Amino acid sequence: MKVLGIETSCDETGIALYDSDHGLLADALFSQTEMHAEYGGVVPELASRDHVQRVLPLIQQVLAQAGLERSAIDAIAYTAGPGLIGALMVGSCTAQALAYSWGIPALGVHHMEGHLLAPMLEENPPAFPFVALLVSGGHTQLVEVDGIGCYRLLGESLDDAAGEAFDKAAKMMGLDYPGGPRIAALAQQGQGGRFKFPRPMTDRPGLDFSFSGLKTFTLNTVAEHSRDGQCDPQTRADICRAFEEAVVDTLVIKCRRALQQTGLKRLVIAGGVSANRRLREGLDAMARKLGGELFYARPEFCTDNGAMIAYAGCQRLLAGERETLGSKPRPRWPM
Ligand code: KG4
Ligand code: ZN
């Protein structure tokens, strides 16, 4: 089965073609980050307008890349939520209209299920069951995964998502959106040990997270070490390092707890923050110590992309799932 995937939940138009027999055939992405950077975050109206302009040309591009005609497509999977409503509507209307006119099924996919399954596109995919840490700009969740659609929430952030904390902390230091990769890059030049940031909620039992305190701590640290509203470059790099280490340590502690609690050996990380190198290294070392293994997607499939939606949709379509014409996108949608 060849499935066209369409992702438009936020600021990336992602299109891909996945074949259940031959794997990923083609994928293309247009990122709007440069456009939103000017405003310090995603402007929903601009995002929707840009998706409208990109989505059809990218579909043509993916078909050309795969060397296929549109008649080769058996079904269309699109992100139905959660996300920005206007942005989601572009993907869902495009998918449903094309599917209707081509006489093939369309299926709405949960964005976080897409992220969760993205590591399945790699050469050494994890076998079920596993523990998944979903860390994106909108979500921080620990999930026990027994199979496609069999998800049990173990814990989640009670306030900001990890990616959101990265983005907000970056903004406080005058760094552009999206802040995660910028903080990660500066942290490389930072000296460890100069600042000690808290590891929120790690001294309490349970698998929930809270990142809003870290944000306040960052704000205070920046203010304390600023002159004329700015820190010197080395201080900023040192704060980036301390902030990143605090987020990574917190995530590692909770993941260790989740593996111990479930007795599972495989850990999967997915979502934009899973592209973070320090996080990958920290989780990898922890999982190995427990006799387990860590799995993640290639960096471009950690952040939003069409391939994960094509893959997740394909699995559900193969299981016989279908939806009725006129299904609405769901900006809020628990997985
Ligand atoms: O999964 P994603 O592309 O979009 C959502 O579904 O939210 O995640 C975007 C988030 C942003 O908050 C971004 O700052 C963060 O992922 N991110 C990173 C890194 N790359 C992206 N955070 C830390 N380190 C990175 N290398
Ligand atoms: Zn995402």
Short mmCIF file of C-alpha atoms and ligand atoms in Angstrom, two decimals:
data_model
loop_
_atom_site.label_atom_id
_atom_site.label_comp_id
_atom_site.label_asym_id
_atom_site.label_seq_id
_atom_site.Cartn_x
_atom_site.Cartn_y
_atom_site.Cartn_z
CA MET A 1 0.00 0.00 0.00
CA LYS A 2 1.36 3.43 -0.99
CA VAL A 3 0.30 6.21 1.37
CA LEU A 4 0.77 9.94 0.86
CA GLY A 5 1.39 11.71 4.17
CA ILE A 6 0.51 15.36 4.77
CA GLU A 7 1.70 17.22 7.88
CA THR A 8 0.61 20.83 8.45
CA SER A 9 -0.08 21.05 12.20
CA CYS A 10 2.29 23.94 12.95
CA ASP A 11 5.03 25.69 10.97
CA GLU A 12 6.28 22.89 8.73
CA THR A 13 4.66 21.62 5.56
CA GLY A 14 5.78 17.99 5.38
CA ILE A 15 4.86 15.63 2.56
CA ALA A 16 6.00 12.03 2.06
CA LEU A 17 5.18 8.83 0.25
CA TYR A 18 5.46 5.59 2.24
CA ASP A 19 5.11 2.13 0.75
CA SER A 20 4.24 -0.74 3.12
CA ASP A 21 6.41 -3.09 1.01
CA HIS A 22 9.35 -0.87 0.13
CA GLY A 23 9.48 1.70 2.93
CA LEU A 24 9.86 5.43 2.45
CA LEU A 25 9.84 6.37 -1.24
CA ALA A 26 10.18 10.16 -1.03
CA ASP A 27 9.76 13.05 1.35
CA ALA A 28 9.87 16.84 1.19
CA LEU A 29 9.61 19.59 3.75
CA PHE A 30 9.19 23.32 3.80
CA SER A 31 9.98 24.94 7.12
CA GLN A 32 8.51 28.35 7.90
CA THR A 33 10.82 29.00 10.87
CA GLU A 34 12.62 31.88 9.17
CA MET A 35 9.32 33.68 8.60
CA HIS A 36 8.19 33.23 12.24
CA ALA A 37 11.62 33.99 13.76
CA GLU A 38 10.97 37.66 13.07
CA TYR A 39 8.00 37.51 15.50
CA GLY A 40 9.73 35.36 18.14
CA GLY A 41 7.27 32.48 17.68
CA VAL A 42 4.72 30.95 15.33
CA VAL A 43 2.06 33.35 14.00
CA PRO A 44 -0.92 31.05 13.31
CA GLU A 45 -2.47 33.11 10.51
CA LEU A 46 0.84 33.32 8.61
CA ALA A 47 1.39 29.60 9.11
CA SER A 48 -1.97 28.68 7.53
CA ARG A 49 -1.44 31.00 4.58
CA ASP A 50 1.97 29.54 3.89
CA HIS A 51 0.75 25.93 4.08
CA VAL A 52 -1.84 26.78 1.38
CA GLN A 53 0.95 27.93 -0.92
CA ARG A 54 3.28 24.99 -0.25
CA VAL A 55 1.15 21.92 0.05
CA LEU A 56 0.29 21.12 -3.59
CA PRO A 57 3.72 21.93 -5.09
CA LEU A 58 5.33 19.73 -2.40
CA ILE A 59 2.98 16.85 -3.27
CA GLN A 60 4.03 17.20 -6.93
CA GLN A 61 7.66 17.30 -5.84
CA VAL A 62 7.33 14.10 -3.81
CA LEU A 63 5.62 12.26 -6.69
CA ALA A 64 8.35 13.39 -9.08
CA GLN A 65 11.04 12.32 -6.57
CA ALA A 66 9.45 8.85 -6.33
CA GLY A 67 9.02 8.71 -10.13
CA LEU A 68 5.33 7.91 -9.71
CA GLU A 69 2.01 9.15 -11.10
CA ARG A 70 -0.73 10.10 -8.68
CA SER A 71 -2.64 6.97 -9.71
CA ALA A 72 -0.03 4.97 -7.78
CA ILE A 73 -1.26 6.43 -4.44
CA ASP A 74 -3.60 4.10 -2.54
CA ALA A 75 -4.54 6.36 0.37
CA ILE A 76 -3.79 9.70 2.01
CA ALA A 77 -2.90 10.19 5.68
CA TYR A 78 -2.94 13.68 7.14
CA THR A 79 -2.39 15.23 10.55
CA ALA A 80 -5.85 15.78 12.04
CA GLY A 81 -4.52 17.22 15.33
CA PRO A 82 -3.44 18.39 17.78
CA GLY A 83 -2.12 21.67 16.42
CA LEU A 84 -3.09 25.10 15.13
CA ILE A 85 -6.63 24.91 13.76
CA GLY A 86 -6.03 26.96 10.61
CA ALA A 87 -2.86 25.04 9.79
CA LEU A 88 -4.58 21.69 10.40
CA MET A 89 -7.48 22.72 8.15
CA VAL A 90 -5.14 23.22 5.19
CA GLY A 91 -3.85 19.65 5.48
CA SER A 92 -7.21 18.06 6.19
CA CYS A 93 -9.05 19.90 3.36
CA THR A 94 -6.27 19.10 0.90
CA ALA A 95 -6.17 15.44 1.91
CA GLN A 96 -9.93 14.97 1.86
CA ALA A 97 -10.42 16.82 -1.43
CA LEU A 98 -7.65 14.90 -3.19
CA ALA A 99 -8.81 11.57 -1.76
CA TYR A 100 -12.39 12.27 -2.84
CA SER A 101 -11.43 13.24 -6.37
CA TRP A 102 -9.00 10.32 -6.74
CA GLY A 103 -11.48 7.84 -5.23
CA ILE A 104 -9.16 6.67 -2.45
CA PRO A 105 -9.46 6.75 1.38
CA ALA A 106 -8.16 9.58 3.56
CA LEU A 107 -7.35 9.12 7.23
CA GLY A 108 -6.62 11.68 9.94
CA VAL A 109 -3.62 10.81 12.11
CA HIS A 110 -2.69 12.01 15.59
CA HIS A 111 0.42 14.19 15.33
CA MET A 112 2.03 12.70 18.45
CA GLU A 113 1.38 9.15 17.22
CA GLY A 114 3.30 10.19 14.12
CA HIS A 115 6.25 11.34 16.28
CA LEU A 116 6.02 8.22 18.43
CA LEU A 117 6.30 5.92 15.40
CA ALA A 118 8.96 7.92 13.51
CA PRO A 119 11.82 5.73 14.84
CA MET A 120 10.10 2.83 12.99
CA LEU A 121 11.39 4.39 9.75
CA GLU A 122 14.99 3.69 10.77
CA GLU A 123 17.09 0.65 9.94
CA ASN A 124 16.96 -0.90 13.41
CA PRO A 125 13.38 -0.17 14.52
CA PRO A 126 12.30 -0.92 18.10
CA ALA A 127 10.09 -3.97 18.69
CA PHE A 128 6.96 -3.62 20.85
CA PRO A 129 6.53 -3.19 23.77
CA PHE A 130 8.60 -0.14 24.70
CA VAL A 131 8.56 3.02 26.78
CA ALA A 132 8.38 6.22 24.72
CA LEU A 133 9.42 9.70 25.78
CA LEU A 134 7.60 12.22 23.61
CA VAL A 135 9.31 15.59 23.81
CA SER A 136 8.15 18.29 21.44
CA GLY A 137 7.20 21.95 21.51
CA GLY A 138 3.69 21.11 22.72
CA HIS A 139 4.07 17.83 24.62
CA THR A 140 6.22 16.07 27.20
CA GLN A 141 4.84 12.60 27.85
CA LEU A 142 6.00 9.19 28.95
CA VAL A 143 3.96 6.46 27.28
CA GLU A 144 3.97 2.68 27.48
CA VAL A 145 3.54 1.39 23.94
CA ASP A 146 2.32 -2.19 23.44
CA GLY A 147 1.52 -1.87 19.72
CA ILE A 148 -0.01 0.49 17.17
CA GLY A 149 -2.83 2.28 18.99
CA CYS A 150 -2.06 0.61 22.35
CA TYR A 151 -0.76 3.54 24.38
CA ARG A 152 -0.82 3.97 28.15
CA LEU A 153 0.09 7.38 29.52
CA LEU A 154 2.61 7.00 32.36
CA GLY A 155 3.27 10.67 33.03
CA GLU A 156 3.27 14.10 31.44
CA SER A 157 4.19 17.72 31.99
CA LEU A 158 1.85 19.56 34.32
CA ASP A 159 2.79 22.89 32.72
CA ASP A 160 5.23 23.72 29.89
CA ALA A 161 6.49 21.11 27.44
CA ALA A 162 10.27 20.57 27.32
CA GLY A 163 10.54 22.14 23.85
CA GLU A 164 8.46 25.09 24.98
CA ALA A 165 10.84 25.58 27.94
CA PHE A 166 13.80 25.57 25.52
CA ASP A 167 12.03 28.13 23.30
CA LYS A 168 11.08 30.42 26.19
CA ALA A 169 14.51 30.24 27.84
CA ALA A 170 16.09 31.06 24.48
CA LYS A 171 13.87 34.09 24.10
CA MET A 172 15.00 35.37 27.53
CA MET A 173 18.57 35.20 26.29
CA GLY A 174 17.79 37.02 23.08
CA LEU A 175 18.07 33.90 20.91
CA ASP A 176 15.85 33.35 17.88
CA TYR A 177 12.95 30.92 17.54
CA PRO A 178 13.08 27.90 17.63
CA GLY A 179 15.22 28.06 20.74
CA GLY A 180 16.06 24.37 21.23
CA PRO A 181 18.74 24.07 18.55
CA ARG A 182 20.17 27.52 19.43
CA ILE A 183 20.54 26.67 23.13
CA ALA A 184 22.05 23.30 22.21
CA ALA A 185 24.62 24.97 19.95
CA LEU A 186 25.63 27.61 22.53
CA ALA A 187 25.73 25.02 25.34
CA GLN A 188 28.62 23.37 23.47
CA GLN A 189 30.72 26.46 24.27
CA GLY A 190 29.42 26.71 27.83
CA GLN A 191 31.41 25.72 30.91
CA GLY A 192 29.82 23.13 33.16
CA GLY A 193 29.48 23.72 36.90
CA ARG A 194 29.23 27.52 36.89
CA PHE A 195 25.45 27.53 37.40
CA LYS A 196 23.37 24.89 39.12
CA PHE A 197 19.80 24.73 37.87
CA PRO A 198 17.09 22.70 39.64
CA ARG A 199 15.90 19.26 38.43
CA PRO A 200 12.16 19.82 38.90
CA MET A 201 10.00 17.12 40.47
CA THR A 202 12.78 14.54 40.55
CA ASP A 203 12.77 14.33 44.37
CA ARG A 204 9.13 13.23 44.34
CA PRO A 205 7.81 9.86 43.22
CA GLY A 206 5.86 9.63 39.97
CA LEU A 207 6.46 10.23 36.29
CA ASP A 208 5.03 13.71 35.77
CA PHE A 209 7.15 16.69 34.79
CA SER A 210 7.13 20.43 35.39
CA PHE A 211 9.30 22.84 33.43
CA SER A 212 7.85 26.24 34.29
CA GLY A 213 10.07 26.61 37.38
CA LEU A 214 13.18 26.16 35.23
CA LYS A 215 11.93 28.98 33.05
CA THR A 216 11.67 31.32 36.07
CA PHE A 217 15.08 30.17 37.30
CA THR A 218 16.54 31.02 33.89
CA LEU A 219 14.90 34.44 33.89
CA ASN A 220 16.35 35.24 37.33
CA THR A 221 19.81 33.96 36.41
CA VAL A 222 19.85 36.02 33.22
CA ALA A 223 18.67 39.14 35.08
CA GLU A 224 21.28 38.69 37.80
CA HIS A 225 24.13 38.45 35.29
CA SER A 226 23.01 41.08 32.79
CA ARG A 227 24.31 44.55 32.19
CA ASP A 228 22.02 46.83 30.13
CA GLY A 229 19.69 43.87 29.63
CA GLN A 230 22.37 41.59 28.15
CA CYS A 231 24.75 38.89 29.43
CA ASP A 232 28.25 38.62 28.03
CA PRO A 233 28.59 35.78 25.47
CA GLN A 234 30.43 33.38 27.81
CA THR A 235 27.85 33.82 30.59
CA ARG A 236 25.06 33.19 28.09
CA ALA A 237 26.76 30.01 26.88
CA ASP A 238 27.25 28.89 30.51
CA ILE A 239 23.54 29.47 31.23
CA CYS A 240 22.60 27.53 28.08
CA ARG A 241 24.78 24.65 29.23
CA ALA A 242 23.29 24.65 32.76
CA PHE A 243 19.75 24.87 31.39
CA GLU A 244 20.27 22.05 28.89
CA GLU A 245 21.89 19.84 31.53
CA ALA A 246 18.98 20.42 33.90
CA VAL A 247 16.37 19.46 31.27
CA VAL A 248 18.38 16.43 30.17
CA ASP A 249 19.03 15.20 33.74
CA THR A 250 15.35 15.58 34.60
CA LEU A 251 14.27 13.61 31.53
CA VAL A 252 16.89 10.92 32.16
CA ILE A 253 15.80 10.47 35.81
CA LYS A 254 12.13 10.09 34.81
CA CYS A 255 12.90 7.73 31.93
CA ARG A 256 14.98 5.53 34.23
CA ARG A 257 12.07 5.44 36.63
CA ALA A 258 9.64 4.55 33.81
CA LEU A 259 11.85 1.66 32.62
CA GLN A 260 12.23 0.36 36.17
CA GLN A 261 8.53 0.72 36.90
CA THR A 262 7.37 -1.07 33.72
CA GLY A 263 10.20 -3.60 33.63
CA LEU A 264 10.66 -2.77 29.93
CA LYS A 265 14.12 -2.61 28.33
CA ARG A 266 13.48 -0.58 25.18
CA LEU A 267 13.24 3.20 25.32
CA VAL A 268 12.16 5.32 22.35
CA ILE A 269 12.54 9.11 22.20
CA ALA A 270 10.60 11.13 19.69
CA GLY A 271 9.58 14.72 18.94
CA GLY A 272 11.69 17.81 18.24
CA VAL A 273 13.68 17.73 21.50
CA SER A 274 14.78 14.14 20.76
CA ALA A 275 17.15 15.69 18.19
CA ASN A 276 19.14 17.04 21.17
CA ARG A 277 22.56 15.38 21.34
CA ARG A 278 23.09 15.70 25.08
CA LEU A 279 19.68 14.11 25.66
CA ARG A 280 20.45 11.20 23.32
CA GLU A 281 23.81 10.59 25.00
CA GLY A 282 22.34 10.81 28.52
CA LEU A 283 19.47 8.45 27.76
CA ASP A 284 21.68 6.04 25.86
CA ALA A 285 24.11 5.72 28.79
CA MET A 286 21.24 5.27 31.25
CA ALA A 287 19.44 2.64 29.12
CA ARG A 288 22.66 0.66 28.61
CA LYS A 289 23.33 0.66 32.36
CA LEU A 290 19.93 -0.96 32.84
CA GLY A 291 20.71 -3.52 30.11
CA GLY A 292 18.34 -1.82 27.72
CA GLU A 293 18.51 0.02 24.41
CA LEU A 294 17.63 3.49 23.17
CA PHE A 295 15.95 4.16 19.81
CA TYR A 296 15.39 7.44 17.97
CA ALA A 297 14.73 8.79 14.50
CA ARG A 298 17.26 10.58 12.26
CA PRO A 299 17.36 14.30 13.20
CA GLU A 300 15.09 15.46 10.34
CA PHE A 301 12.39 12.98 11.43
CA CYS A 302 12.57 14.09 15.10
CA THR A 303 10.99 17.44 14.22
CA ASP A 304 7.75 17.69 12.23
CA ASN A 305 7.72 15.84 8.91
CA GLY A 306 5.41 14.09 6.47
CA ALA A 307 7.13 10.69 6.65
CA MET A 308 5.94 9.97 10.21
CA ILE A 309 2.35 10.78 9.21
CA ALA A 310 2.50 8.60 6.09
CA TYR A 311 3.92 5.74 8.19
CA ALA A 312 1.42 6.03 11.07
CA GLY A 313 -1.48 6.39 8.61
CA CYS A 314 -0.31 3.37 6.64
CA GLN A 315 -0.27 1.18 9.77
CA ARG A 316 -3.81 2.22 10.67
CA LEU A 317 -5.11 1.84 7.11
CA LEU A 318 -3.57 -1.64 6.90
CA ALA A 319 -5.45 -2.47 10.12
CA GLY A 320 -8.67 -1.54 8.27
CA GLU A 321 -9.28 1.87 9.78
CA ARG A 322 -11.30 4.30 7.62
CA GLU A 323 -13.00 7.64 8.24
CA THR A 324 -16.09 9.29 6.87
CA LEU A 325 -15.88 12.17 4.43
CA GLY A 326 -15.99 15.55 6.14
CA SER A 327 -14.07 14.57 9.29
CA LYS A 328 -13.03 17.64 11.23
CA PRO A 329 -9.52 18.43 12.42
CA ARG A 330 -9.05 18.37 16.20
CA PRO A 331 -6.80 21.17 17.53
CA ARG A 332 -6.99 19.54 20.98
CA TRP A 333 -6.86 15.80 20.93
CA PRO A 334 -5.55 13.54 23.69
CA MET A 335 -3.65 10.60 22.21
O1 KG4 B 1 8.21 18.06 17.24
P1 KG4 B 1 8.43 19.47 16.88
O2 KG4 B 1 9.11 19.78 15.56
O3 KG4 B 1 7.08 20.27 16.85
C1 KG4 B 1 6.04 20.04 17.76
O4 KG4 B 1 5.28 19.08 17.56
O5 KG4 B 1 6.02 20.81 18.75
O6 KG4 B 1 9.25 20.12 18.09
C2 KG4 B 1 9.69 21.42 18.06
C3 KG4 B 1 10.43 21.69 19.36
C4 KG4 B 1 10.79 23.15 19.54
O7 KG4 B 1 10.40 23.54 20.84
C5 KG4 B 1 12.32 23.15 19.38
O8 KG4 B 1 12.95 24.18 20.11
C6 KG4 B 1 12.67 21.78 19.90
O9 KG4 B 1 11.65 20.94 19.42
N1 KG4 B 1 13.98 21.31 19.39
C7 KG4 B 1 15.06 21.09 20.19
C8 KG4 B 1 16.12 20.70 19.33
N2 KG4 B 1 15.64 20.69 18.05
C9 KG4 B 1 14.34 21.06 18.11
N3 KG4 B 1 15.21 21.21 21.51
C10 KG4 B 1 16.43 20.93 22.02
N4 KG4 B 1 17.49 20.58 21.29
C11 KG4 B 1 17.39 20.43 19.94
N5 KG4 B 1 18.45 20.07 19.23
ZN ZN B 2 5.60 17.83 16.28
#
